[in-house]
Amino acid sequence: MTRADINLKDLEEKGFLDLEIDPTLDLAGEIKRVKTEKNAVLLAHYYQDSEIQDVADFIGDSLQLSQEAAKTDADIILFAGVHFMAETAKILSPNKKVLLPDLQAGCSLADSCPAEVFKLFKEQHPGAVVVSYVNCTAELKTLTDICCTSSNAVNVIKSIPEDQEIIFAPDRNLGLFLMKETKRNLILWNGTCMVHEIFSEEKIARLRHRHPYAKLIAHPECEESLLEKADFIGSTSQLLKFTKESNSKTFIVATEPGIIHQMAKESPGKTFIPAPPQNNCACNECPHMKRNTLEKVYFTLKYEMPEIQLPESIIKDARAPIDKMLAIS
Ligand code: 13P
Ligand code: SF4
């Protein structure tokens, strides 16, 4: 099938589901070959499936991936992550083609904060500086003064004068964590991540009883009561670093379990137990991140679609808060 045979609208809606793939094809090998041929770079978040991580040129947390997107000299950025991440890459590299394997790979945090509603909230606090977690839409970034990720959020808040009122959106849990860390009062938007809210503290307590020497490590998007019990709190890259440098041999990991692939690779011999969710389901896996598959990565690269498109005005206005964040990092 050639690009001309494909109805782009159909394909974006169905996410390549109707396209057949030759089962004998060495997908990983083909992805690597086409990447080189097209001067494309494949950026993958730690929450991606392990087989996607293994073909990526760069694996990282939200901050590292945006830094990489800003400096790459590739012609095409293929982003194995979610929509707001690919949007950020487009804002930072507007002249490059930015591809996302599934345009429906969203984020519950970004969805929890519609720009038009946030605008009204912001109007109720005139004079407040807006700090937005990068897990938000490009439209929300245009209403933001400084962005942050979980890696640099403490430093971003500390960079703002003490007497300045601050609105923090959209993640309430990260906001509460920042209030404790920085001893600042923040005006919080009430958004949450569906993945980091689902962990069962009761099941975690039972796991700790069975593994008394295990360290509980958690992402700051987790609820306050879980974070209070954690031995270490950090962004995905900080959690990875901690497991590598710690003398402990066992870790209970309270974040999306995709990260465990790199933890196990970087610390062979250590044991990583995914923190269990409340229900008997795989709902500690991010359903948005997991929309991407190796097959979709292959088709995206091959047909150079779906592509992230943003109006010039949004790119211009959303860039300033991201640039400020990168300068602080
Ligand atoms: P970090 O990779 O920045 O820790 O973010 C986690 C996350 O939830 C991304 O969606
Ligand atoms: Fe969004 Fe949570 Fe998924 Fe991250 S893990 S992309 S914050 S829904």
PDB file of N, CA, C and O in Angstrom, residues 43-47 58-70 79-82 84-89 92 107 109 132-136 141 147-153 174 196 219-221 234-238 255 259 289 322 325-326 329:
ATOM      1  N   LEU A  43      12.272   9.302  19.670  1.00  0.00           N
ATOM      2  CA  LEU A  43      12.358   9.638  21.100  1.00  0.00           C
ATOM      3  C   LEU A  43      11.285   8.849  21.846  1.00  0.00           C
ATOM      4  O   LEU A  43      10.122   8.857  21.438  1.00  0.00           O
ATOM      5  N   ALA A  44      11.661   8.170  22.918  1.00  0.00           N
ATOM      6  CA  ALA A  44      10.671   7.357  23.642  1.00  0.00           C
ATOM      7  C   ALA A  44      10.671   7.693  25.128  1.00  0.00           C
ATOM      8  O   ALA A  44      11.727   7.849  25.747  1.00  0.00           O
ATOM      9  N   HIS A  45       9.465   7.792  25.689  1.00  0.00           N
ATOM     10  CA  HIS A  45       9.351   7.988  27.139  1.00  0.00           C
ATOM     11  C   HIS A  45       9.524   6.643  27.840  1.00  0.00           C
ATOM     12  O   HIS A  45       9.262   5.587  27.274  1.00  0.00           O
ATOM     13  N   TYR A  46       9.945   6.710  29.104  1.00  0.00           N
ATOM     14  CA  TYR A  46      10.162   5.495  29.905  1.00  0.00           C
ATOM     15  C   TYR A  46       8.912   4.633  30.063  1.00  0.00           C
ATOM     16  O   TYR A  46       9.007   3.480  30.468  1.00  0.00           O
ATOM     17  N   TYR A  47       7.729   5.204  29.819  1.00  0.00           N
ATOM     18  CA  TYR A  47       6.496   4.431  29.993  1.00  0.00           C
ATOM     19  C   TYR A  47       6.109   3.652  28.736  1.00  0.00           C
ATOM     20  O   TYR A  47       5.055   3.020  28.701  1.00  0.00           O
ATOM     21  N   PHE A  58      16.680   7.700  21.743  1.00  0.00           N
ATOM     22  CA  PHE A  58      16.832   8.362  23.029  1.00  0.00           C
ATOM     23  C   PHE A  58      15.624   8.007  23.895  1.00  0.00           C
ATOM     24  O   PHE A  58      14.489   8.104  23.452  1.00  0.00           O
ATOM     25  N   ILE A  59      15.899   7.581  25.134  1.00  0.00           N
ATOM     26  CA  ILE A  59      14.811   7.262  26.078  1.00  0.00           C
ATOM     27  C   ILE A  59      14.981   8.241  27.233  1.00  0.00           C
ATOM     28  O   ILE A  59      16.111   8.445  27.707  1.00  0.00           O
ATOM     29  N   GLY A  60      13.888   8.808  27.722  1.00  0.00           N
ATOM     30  CA  GLY A  60      14.065   9.761  28.811  1.00  0.00           C
ATOM     31  C   GLY A  60      12.774  10.135  29.486  1.00  0.00           C
ATOM     32  O   GLY A  60      11.700   9.630  29.153  1.00  0.00           O
ATOM     33  N   ASP A  61      12.900  11.056  30.474  1.00  0.00           N
ATOM     34  CA  ASP A  61      11.712  11.593  31.129  1.00  0.00           C
ATOM     35  C   ASP A  61      11.230  12.802  30.316  1.00  0.00           C
ATOM     36  O   ASP A  61      11.842  13.163  29.300  1.00  0.00           O
ATOM     37  N   SER A  62      10.170  13.437  30.785  1.00  0.00           N
ATOM     38  CA  SER A  62       9.572  14.523  30.001  1.00  0.00           C
ATOM     39  C   SER A  62      10.576  15.648  29.740  1.00  0.00           C
ATOM     40  O   SER A  62      10.629  16.200  28.641  1.00  0.00           O
ATOM     41  N   LEU A  63      11.374  15.989  30.748  1.00  0.00           N
ATOM     42  CA  LEU A  63      12.332  17.080  30.583  1.00  0.00           C
ATOM     43  C   LEU A  63      13.429  16.698  29.586  1.00  0.00           C
ATOM     44  O   LEU A  63      13.718  17.436  28.641  1.00  0.00           O
ATOM     45  N   GLN A  64      14.020  15.524  29.789  1.00  0.00           N
ATOM     46  CA  GLN A  64      15.108  15.094  28.897  1.00  0.00           C
ATOM     47  C   GLN A  64      14.629  14.999  27.449  1.00  0.00           C
ATOM     48  O   GLN A  64      15.358  15.357  26.522  1.00  0.00           O
ATOM     49  N   LEU A  65      13.398  14.534  27.258  1.00  0.00           N
ATOM     50  CA  LEU A  65      12.885  14.387  25.895  1.00  0.00           C
ATOM     51  C   LEU A  65      12.665  15.755  25.250  1.00  0.00           C
ATOM     52  O   LEU A  65      12.938  15.932  24.067  1.00  0.00           O
ATOM     53  N   SER A  66      12.209  16.734  26.044  1.00  0.00           N
ATOM     54  CA  SER A  66      12.018  18.058  25.435  1.00  0.00           C
ATOM     55  C   SER A  66      13.379  18.702  25.144  1.00  0.00           C
ATOM     56  O   SER A  66      13.539  19.381  24.126  1.00  0.00           O
ATOM     57  N   GLN A  67      14.371  18.453  26.013  1.00  0.00           N
ATOM     58  CA  GLN A  67      15.716  18.991  25.734  1.00  0.00           C
ATOM     59  C   GLN A  67      16.263  18.370  24.446  1.00  0.00           C
ATOM     60  O   GLN A  67      16.856  19.048  23.612  1.00  0.00           O
ATOM     61  N   GLU A  68      16.044  17.087  24.285  1.00  0.00           N
ATOM     62  CA  GLU A  68      16.513  16.372  23.098  1.00  0.00           C
ATOM     63  C   GLU A  68      15.800  16.902  21.843  1.00  0.00           C
ATOM     64  O   GLU A  68      16.425  17.108  20.804  1.00  0.00           O
ATOM     65  N   ALA A  69      14.479  17.122  21.970  1.00  0.00           N
ATOM     66  CA  ALA A  69      13.707  17.630  20.822  1.00  0.00           C
ATOM     67  C   ALA A  69      14.193  19.017  20.419  1.00  0.00           C
ATOM     68  O   ALA A  69      14.169  19.382  19.241  1.00  0.00           O
ATOM     69  N   ALA A  70      14.645  19.806  21.401  1.00  0.00           N
ATOM     70  CA  ALA A  70      15.092  21.173  21.106  1.00  0.00           C
ATOM     71  C   ALA A  70      16.431  21.163  20.371  1.00  0.00           C
ATOM     72  O   ALA A  70      16.704  22.052  19.568  1.00  0.00           O
ATOM     73  N   PHE A  79       7.815  10.733  17.916  1.00  0.00           N
ATOM     74  CA  PHE A  79       7.706  10.777  19.369  1.00  0.00           C
ATOM     75  C   PHE A  79       6.893   9.602  19.879  1.00  0.00           C
ATOM     76  O   PHE A  79       5.682   9.534  19.638  1.00  0.00           O
ATOM     77  N   ALA A  80       7.546   8.666  20.536  1.00  0.00           N
ATOM     78  CA  ALA A  80       6.830   7.559  21.168  1.00  0.00           C
ATOM     79  C   ALA A  80       6.522   7.995  22.606  1.00  0.00           C
ATOM     80  O   ALA A  80       7.341   7.833  23.515  1.00  0.00           O
ATOM     81  N   GLY A  81       5.369   8.608  22.739  1.00  0.00           N
ATOM     82  CA  GLY A  81       4.945   9.155  24.028  1.00  0.00           C
ATOM     83  C   GLY A  81       3.496   9.569  23.864  1.00  0.00           C
ATOM     84  O   GLY A  81       2.771   8.950  23.073  1.00  0.00           O
ATOM     85  N   VAL A  82       3.089  10.619  24.566  1.00  0.00           N
ATOM     86  CA  VAL A  82       1.695  11.058  24.432  1.00  0.00           C
ATOM     87  C   VAL A  82       1.619  12.436  23.765  1.00  0.00           C
ATOM     88  O   VAL A  82       2.644  13.076  23.514  1.00  0.00           O
ATOM     89  N   PHE A  84       0.769  15.575  24.458  1.00  0.00           N
ATOM     90  CA  PHE A  84       1.362  16.836  24.928  1.00  0.00           C
ATOM     91  C   PHE A  84       2.880  16.830  24.737  1.00  0.00           C
ATOM     92  O   PHE A  84       3.494  17.874  24.545  1.00  0.00           O
ATOM     93  N   MET A  85       3.497  15.646  24.787  1.00  0.00           N
ATOM     94  CA  MET A  85       4.955  15.558  24.609  1.00  0.00           C
ATOM     95  C   MET A  85       5.327  15.877  23.152  1.00  0.00           C
ATOM     96  O   MET A  85       6.297  16.593  22.889  1.00  0.00           O
ATOM     97  N   ALA A  86       4.556  15.310  22.224  1.00  0.00           N
ATOM     98  CA  ALA A  86       4.833  15.570  20.808  1.00  0.00           C
ATOM     99  C   ALA A  86       4.555  17.032  20.476  1.00  0.00           C
ATOM    100  O   ALA A  86       5.288  17.662  19.705  1.00  0.00           O
ATOM    101  N   GLU A  87       3.525  17.596  21.097  1.00  0.00           N
ATOM    102  CA  GLU A  87       3.226  19.023  20.898  1.00  0.00           C
ATOM    103  C   GLU A  87       4.404  19.874  21.379  1.00  0.00           C
ATOM    104  O   GLU A  87       4.807  20.826  20.709  1.00  0.00           O
ATOM    105  N   THR A  88       4.947  19.505  22.541  1.00  0.00           N
ATOM    106  CA  THR A  88       6.085  20.266  23.077  1.00  0.00           C
ATOM    107  C   THR A  88       7.267  20.193  22.104  1.00  0.00           C
ATOM    108  O   THR A  88       7.955  21.187  21.858  1.00  0.00           O
ATOM    109  N   ALA A  89       7.482  19.011  21.522  1.00  0.00           N
ATOM    110  CA  ALA A  89       8.567  18.858  20.545  1.00  0.00           C
ATOM    111  C   ALA A  89       8.318  19.766  19.335  1.00  0.00           C
ATOM    112  O   ALA A  89       9.233  20.408  18.818  1.00  0.00           O
ATOM    113  N   LEU A  92       9.066  23.349  20.144  1.00  0.00           N
ATOM    114  CA  LEU A  92      10.508  23.606  20.245  1.00  0.00           C
ATOM    115  C   LEU A  92      11.208  23.476  18.892  1.00  0.00           C
ATOM    116  O   LEU A  92      12.255  24.077  18.676  1.00  0.00           O
ATOM    117  N   CYS A 107      -3.752  12.284  27.711  1.00  0.00           N
ATOM    118  CA  CYS A 107      -3.233  12.291  29.082  1.00  0.00           C
ATOM    119  C   CYS A 107      -4.357  12.785  29.970  1.00  0.00           C
ATOM    120  O   CYS A 107      -4.964  13.830  29.678  1.00  0.00           O
ATOM    121  N   LEU A 109      -4.221  14.109  32.834  1.00  0.00           N
ATOM    122  CA  LEU A 109      -3.897  15.401  33.449  1.00  0.00           C
ATOM    123  C   LEU A 109      -4.181  16.540  32.476  1.00  0.00           C
ATOM    124  O   LEU A 109      -4.800  17.537  32.839  1.00  0.00           O
ATOM    125  N   SER A 132       2.782  25.824  34.998  1.00  0.00           N
ATOM    126  CA  SER A 132       2.058  24.637  34.530  1.00  0.00           C
ATOM    127  C   SER A 132       3.003  23.470  34.349  1.00  0.00           C
ATOM    128  O   SER A 132       4.070  23.610  33.739  1.00  0.00           O
ATOM    129  N   TYR A 133       2.567  22.340  34.877  1.00  0.00           N
ATOM    130  CA  TYR A 133       3.237  21.073  34.615  1.00  0.00           C
ATOM    131  C   TYR A 133       3.163  20.860  33.103  1.00  0.00           C
ATOM    132  O   TYR A 133       2.116  21.124  32.489  1.00  0.00           O
ATOM    133  N   VAL A 134       4.242  20.393  32.519  1.00  0.00           N
ATOM    134  CA  VAL A 134       4.302  20.263  31.060  1.00  0.00           C
ATOM    135  C   VAL A 134       3.225  19.296  30.528  1.00  0.00           C
ATOM    136  O   VAL A 134       2.865  19.335  29.347  1.00  0.00           O
ATOM    137  N   ASN A 135       2.644  18.484  31.431  1.00  0.00           N
ATOM    138  CA  ASN A 135       1.550  17.571  31.054  1.00  0.00           C
ATOM    139  C   ASN A 135       0.256  18.358  30.896  1.00  0.00           C
ATOM    140  O   ASN A 135      -0.675  18.249  31.690  1.00  0.00           O
ATOM    141  N   CYS A 136       0.221  19.215  29.876  1.00  0.00           N
ATOM    142  CA  CYS A 136      -0.972  20.014  29.603  1.00  0.00           C
ATOM    143  C   CYS A 136      -0.965  20.357  28.117  1.00  0.00           C
ATOM    144  O   CYS A 136       0.044  20.166  27.435  1.00  0.00           O
ATOM    145  N   LYS A 141      -0.523  26.040  27.739  1.00  0.00           N
ATOM    146  CA  LYS A 141       0.824  26.635  27.842  1.00  0.00           C
ATOM    147  C   LYS A 141       0.798  28.115  27.429  1.00  0.00           C
ATOM    148  O   LYS A 141       1.584  28.907  27.936  1.00  0.00           O
ATOM    149  N   CYS A 147       6.672  26.752  32.506  1.00  0.00           N
ATOM    150  CA  CYS A 147       6.334  25.329  32.587  1.00  0.00           C
ATOM    151  C   CYS A 147       7.310  24.646  33.536  1.00  0.00           C
ATOM    152  O   CYS A 147       8.349  25.207  33.912  1.00  0.00           O
ATOM    153  N   CYS A 148       6.976  23.434  33.928  1.00  0.00           N
ATOM    154  CA  CYS A 148       7.914  22.615  34.701  1.00  0.00           C
ATOM    155  C   CYS A 148       7.623  21.152  34.406  1.00  0.00           C
ATOM    156  O   CYS A 148       6.573  20.825  33.841  1.00  0.00           O
ATOM    157  N   THR A 149       8.569  20.298  34.753  1.00  0.00           N
ATOM    158  CA  THR A 149       8.308  18.858  34.736  1.00  0.00           C
ATOM    159  C   THR A 149       8.537  18.386  36.168  1.00  0.00           C
ATOM    160  O   THR A 149       8.960  19.180  37.028  1.00  0.00           O
ATOM    161  N   SER A 150       8.351  17.103  36.413  1.00  0.00           N
ATOM    162  CA  SER A 150       8.555  16.649  37.793  1.00  0.00           C
ATOM    163  C   SER A 150      10.040  16.680  38.166  1.00  0.00           C
ATOM    164  O   SER A 150      10.373  16.703  39.344  1.00  0.00           O
ATOM    165  N   SER A 151      10.929  16.721  37.183  1.00  0.00           N
ATOM    166  CA  SER A 151      12.377  16.798  37.473  1.00  0.00           C
ATOM    167  C   SER A 151      12.803  18.169  37.987  1.00  0.00           C
ATOM    168  O   SER A 151      13.729  18.286  38.774  1.00  0.00           O
ATOM    169  N   ASN A 152      12.160  19.220  37.458  1.00  0.00           N
ATOM    170  CA  ASN A 152      12.667  20.561  37.793  1.00  0.00           C
ATOM    171  C   ASN A 152      11.650  21.439  38.522  1.00  0.00           C
ATOM    172  O   ASN A 152      11.891  22.619  38.742  1.00  0.00           O
ATOM    173  N   ALA A 153      10.501  20.837  38.905  1.00  0.00           N
ATOM    174  CA  ALA A 153       9.403  21.647  39.461  1.00  0.00           C
ATOM    175  C   ALA A 153       9.831  22.419  40.718  1.00  0.00           C
ATOM    176  O   ALA A 153       9.480  23.593  40.889  1.00  0.00           O
ATOM    177  N   LEU A 174       1.140  16.701  42.568  1.00  0.00           N
ATOM    178  CA  LEU A 174       2.472  17.298  42.419  1.00  0.00           C
ATOM    179  C   LEU A 174       2.495  18.667  43.116  1.00  0.00           C
ATOM    180  O   LEU A 174       3.478  19.029  43.780  1.00  0.00           O
ATOM    181  N   HIS A 196      -1.468   7.310  38.510  1.00  0.00           N
ATOM    182  CA  HIS A 196      -0.814   7.461  39.809  1.00  0.00           C
ATOM    183  C   HIS A 196      -1.801   7.540  40.971  1.00  0.00           C
ATOM    184  O   HIS A 196      -1.400   7.547  42.121  1.00  0.00           O
ATOM    185  N   HIS A 219       6.482   8.288  42.283  1.00  0.00           N
ATOM    186  CA  HIS A 219       6.460   9.507  41.449  1.00  0.00           C
ATOM    187  C   HIS A 219       5.609  10.562  42.181  1.00  0.00           C
ATOM    188  O   HIS A 219       4.594  10.200  42.795  1.00  0.00           O
ATOM    189  N   PRO A 220       5.973  11.842  42.108  1.00  0.00           N
ATOM    190  CA  PRO A 220       5.188  12.862  42.836  1.00  0.00           C
ATOM    191  C   PRO A 220       3.764  13.055  42.330  1.00  0.00           C
ATOM    192  O   PRO A 220       2.996  13.802  42.945  1.00  0.00           O
ATOM    193  N   GLU A 221       3.383  12.387  41.243  1.00  0.00           N
ATOM    194  CA  GLU A 221       1.974  12.437  40.817  1.00  0.00           C
ATOM    195  C   GLU A 221       1.098  11.534  41.695  1.00  0.00           C
ATOM    196  O   GLU A 221      -0.121  11.542  41.578  1.00  0.00           O
ATOM    197  N   GLY A 234      10.512  10.900  43.235  1.00  0.00           N
ATOM    198  CA  GLY A 234      11.199  11.588  42.141  1.00  0.00           C
ATOM    199  C   GLY A 234      10.532  11.342  40.801  1.00  0.00           C
ATOM    200  O   GLY A 234       9.657  10.480  40.656  1.00  0.00           O
ATOM    201  N   SER A 235      10.997  12.114  39.808  1.00  0.00           N
ATOM    202  CA  SER A 235      10.536  11.934  38.425  1.00  0.00           C
ATOM    203  C   SER A 235      11.028  10.571  37.934  1.00  0.00           C
ATOM    204  O   SER A 235      11.832   9.914  38.612  1.00  0.00           O
ATOM    205  N   THR A 236      10.611  10.173  36.753  1.00  0.00           N
ATOM    206  CA  THR A 236      11.022   8.847  36.254  1.00  0.00           C
ATOM    207  C   THR A 236      12.549   8.724  36.202  1.00  0.00           C
ATOM    208  O   THR A 236      13.101   7.710  36.629  1.00  0.00           O
ATOM    209  N   SER A 237      13.229   9.757  35.696  1.00  0.00           N
ATOM    210  CA  SER A 237      14.699   9.652  35.594  1.00  0.00           C
ATOM    211  C   SER A 237      15.339   9.651  36.991  1.00  0.00           C
ATOM    212  O   SER A 237      16.347   8.972  37.218  1.00  0.00           O
ATOM    213  N   GLN A 238      14.737  10.394  37.917  1.00  0.00           N
ATOM    214  CA  GLN A 238      15.291  10.410  39.290  1.00  0.00           C
ATOM    215  C   GLN A 238      15.066   9.064  39.981  1.00  0.00           C
ATOM    216  O   GLN A 238      15.923   8.594  40.734  1.00  0.00           O
ATOM    217  N   THR A 255       4.957   3.904  40.142  1.00  0.00           N
ATOM    218  CA  THR A 255       4.751   4.741  38.954  1.00  0.00           C
ATOM    219  C   THR A 255       4.403   3.777  37.825  1.00  0.00           C
ATOM    220  O   THR A 255       4.284   2.565  38.060  1.00  0.00           O
ATOM    221  N   ILE A 259       8.782   1.926  33.208  1.00  0.00           N
ATOM    222  CA  ILE A 259      10.113   2.348  33.673  1.00  0.00           C
ATOM    223  C   ILE A 259      10.951   1.161  34.157  1.00  0.00           C
ATOM    224  O   ILE A 259      12.186   1.200  34.146  1.00  0.00           O
ATOM    225  N   MET A 289      -0.202   6.060  26.980  1.00  0.00           N
ATOM    226  CA  MET A 289       1.163   5.697  26.560  1.00  0.00           C
ATOM    227  C   MET A 289       1.138   4.369  25.793  1.00  0.00           C
ATOM    228  O   MET A 289       1.856   4.187  24.819  1.00  0.00           O
ATOM    229  N   ILE A 322       8.025  27.395  27.950  1.00  0.00           N
ATOM    230  CA  ILE A 322       8.893  26.199  27.856  1.00  0.00           C
ATOM    231  C   ILE A 322      10.358  26.648  27.854  1.00  0.00           C
ATOM    232  O   ILE A 322      11.213  26.060  28.522  1.00  0.00           O
ATOM    233  N   MET A 325      11.442  27.458  31.282  1.00  0.00           N
ATOM    234  CA  MET A 325      11.699  26.232  32.044  1.00  0.00           C
ATOM    235  C   MET A 325      13.068  25.652  31.659  1.00  0.00           C
ATOM    236  O   MET A 325      13.853  25.261  32.526  1.00  0.00           O
ATOM    237  N   LEU A 326      13.362  25.615  30.368  1.00  0.00           N
ATOM    238  CA  LEU A 326      14.632  25.006  29.940  1.00  0.00           C
ATOM    239  C   LEU A 326      15.813  25.830  30.445  1.00  0.00           C
ATOM    240  O   LEU A 326      16.856  25.288  30.793  1.00  0.00           O
ATOM    241  N   SER A 329      16.399  24.821  33.944  1.00  0.00           N
ATOM    242  CA  SER A 329      16.933  23.460  34.080  1.00  0.00           C
ATOM    243  C   SER A 329      18.408  23.432  33.751  1.00  0.00           C
ATOM    244  O   SER A 329      18.977  22.467  33.403  1.00  0.00           O
TER     245      SER A 329
END
